[in-house]
Amino acid sequence: MNVLNTEIWKKIDIKINSSIKYDNPYKDVEIIGIFKNNETEIKLKAFWNGNNEWILRFAPTKVGKWKYNIICFDDNNELSNISGIIEAKEN
């Protein structure tokens, strides 16, 4: 499992790539990241970064371990069911 480190309130980018090219990546695919830390859950949409790359930009609001799962609302397995952990420390 992928583990990333950052400080609270400091943004971190999770880059997601696909070999599938979309005619209109703004409309043809939707990618959501779900970030959980104990009782807190934050859902964010990924944005298209050009070519075949999307970015989920997240800034933890609490110290501790955040588990994330990325879901793509398309049949593209390269963009879905991606999970990892973000360790957030005091700044």
GROMACS .gro file of C-alpha atoms in nm:
model
   91
    1MET     CA    1   0.000   0.000   0.000
    2ASN     CA    2   0.126   0.343  -0.095
    3VAL     CA    3   0.216   0.565   0.208
    4LEU     CA    4   0.258   0.941   0.166
    5ASN     CA    5   0.373   1.190   0.432
    6THR     CA    6   0.271   1.553   0.478
    7GLU     CA    7   0.178   1.810   0.742
    8ILE     CA    8  -0.175   1.914   0.836
    9TRP     CA    9  -0.321   2.180   0.608
   10LYS     CA   10  -0.042   2.121   0.354
   11LYS     CA   11  -0.169   2.000   0.017
   12ILE     CA   12  -0.050   1.678  -0.134
   13ASP     CA   13  -0.113   1.567  -0.493
   14ILE     CA   14  -0.197   1.209  -0.580
   15LYS     CA   15  -0.135   1.156  -0.951
   16ILE     CA   16  -0.335   0.895  -1.139
   17ASN     CA   17  -0.251   0.787  -1.492
   18SER     CA   18  -0.438   0.588  -1.753
   19SER     CA   19  -0.339   0.431  -2.082
   20ILE     CA   20  -0.693   0.497  -2.209
   21LYS     CA   21  -0.737   0.827  -2.393
   22TYR     CA   22  -1.069   1.006  -2.346
   23ASP     CA   23  -1.216   1.229  -2.617
   24ASN     CA   24  -1.345   1.468  -2.350
   25PRO     CA   25  -1.182   1.395  -2.013
   26TYR     CA   26  -1.390   1.668  -1.847
   27LYS     CA   27  -1.715   1.489  -1.927
   28ASP     CA   28  -1.628   1.127  -2.005
   29VAL     CA   29  -1.483   1.024  -1.670
   30GLU     CA   30  -1.542   1.111  -1.304
   31ILE     CA   31  -1.288   1.021  -1.035
   32ILE     CA   32  -1.358   1.060  -0.664
   33GLY     CA   33  -1.117   1.028  -0.372
   34ILE     CA   34  -1.251   0.934  -0.029
   35PHE     CA   35  -1.020   1.026   0.260
   36LYS     CA   36  -1.095   0.893   0.611
   37ASN     CA   37  -0.943   0.971   0.950
   38ASN     CA   38  -1.136   0.820   1.243
   39GLU     CA   39  -1.472   1.002   1.237
   40THR     CA   40  -1.381   1.243   0.956
   41GLU     CA   41  -1.452   1.164   0.590
   42ILE     CA   42  -1.370   1.399   0.303
   43LYS     CA   43  -1.472   1.335  -0.060
   44LEU     CA   44  -1.296   1.517  -0.341
   45LYS     CA   45  -1.311   1.511  -0.721
   46ALA     CA   46  -0.993   1.459  -0.920
   47PHE     CA   47  -0.913   1.708  -1.191
   48TRP     CA   48  -0.770   1.639  -1.534
   49ASN     CA   49  -0.408   1.752  -1.566
   50GLY     CA   50  -0.359   1.700  -1.939
   51ASN     CA   51  -0.272   1.397  -2.147
   52ASN     CA   52  -0.386   1.090  -1.952
   53GLU     CA   53  -0.324   1.224  -1.601
   54TRP     CA   54  -0.563   1.323  -1.322
   55ILE     CA   55  -0.476   1.471  -0.984
   56LEU     CA   56  -0.646   1.441  -0.649
   57ARG     CA   57  -0.534   1.733  -0.431
   58PHE     CA   58  -0.583   1.680  -0.059
   59ALA     CA   59  -0.482   1.867   0.256
   60PRO     CA   60  -0.536   1.676   0.581
   61THR     CA   61  -0.731   1.864   0.847
   62LYS     CA   62  -0.615   1.650   1.140
   63VAL     CA   63  -0.294   1.486   1.255
   64GLY     CA   64  -0.277   1.111   1.209
   65LYS     CA   65  -0.336   0.841   0.955
   66TRP     CA   66  -0.570   0.910   0.663
   67LYS     CA   67  -0.677   0.615   0.450
   68TYR     CA   68  -0.784   0.694   0.098
   69ASN     CA   69  -0.962   0.509  -0.178
   70ILE     CA   70  -0.999   0.632  -0.535
   71ILE     CA   71  -1.306   0.539  -0.736
   72CYS     CA   72  -1.360   0.594  -1.108
   73PHE     CA   73  -1.715   0.601  -1.243
   74ASP     CA   74  -1.608   0.436  -1.568
   75ASP     CA   75  -1.495   0.086  -1.662
   76ASN     CA   76  -1.131   0.199  -1.647
   77ASN     CA   77  -0.964  -0.020  -1.383
   78GLU     CA   78  -0.644   0.186  -1.401
   79LEU     CA   79  -0.826   0.481  -1.241
   80SER     CA   80  -1.028   0.293  -0.979
   81ASN     CA   81  -0.980   0.097  -0.658
   82ILE     CA   82  -0.652   0.273  -0.582
   83SER     CA   83  -0.586   0.299  -0.211
   84GLY     CA   84  -0.318   0.425   0.020
   85ILE     CA   85  -0.236   0.603   0.343
   86ILE     CA   86  -0.140   0.960   0.417
   87GLU     CA   87   0.044   1.023   0.743
   88ALA     CA   88  -0.025   1.379   0.860
   89LYS     CA   89   0.201   1.542   1.119
   90GLU     CA   90   0.195   1.880   1.296
   91ASN     CA   91   0.364   2.157   1.103
   0.00000   0.00000   0.00000
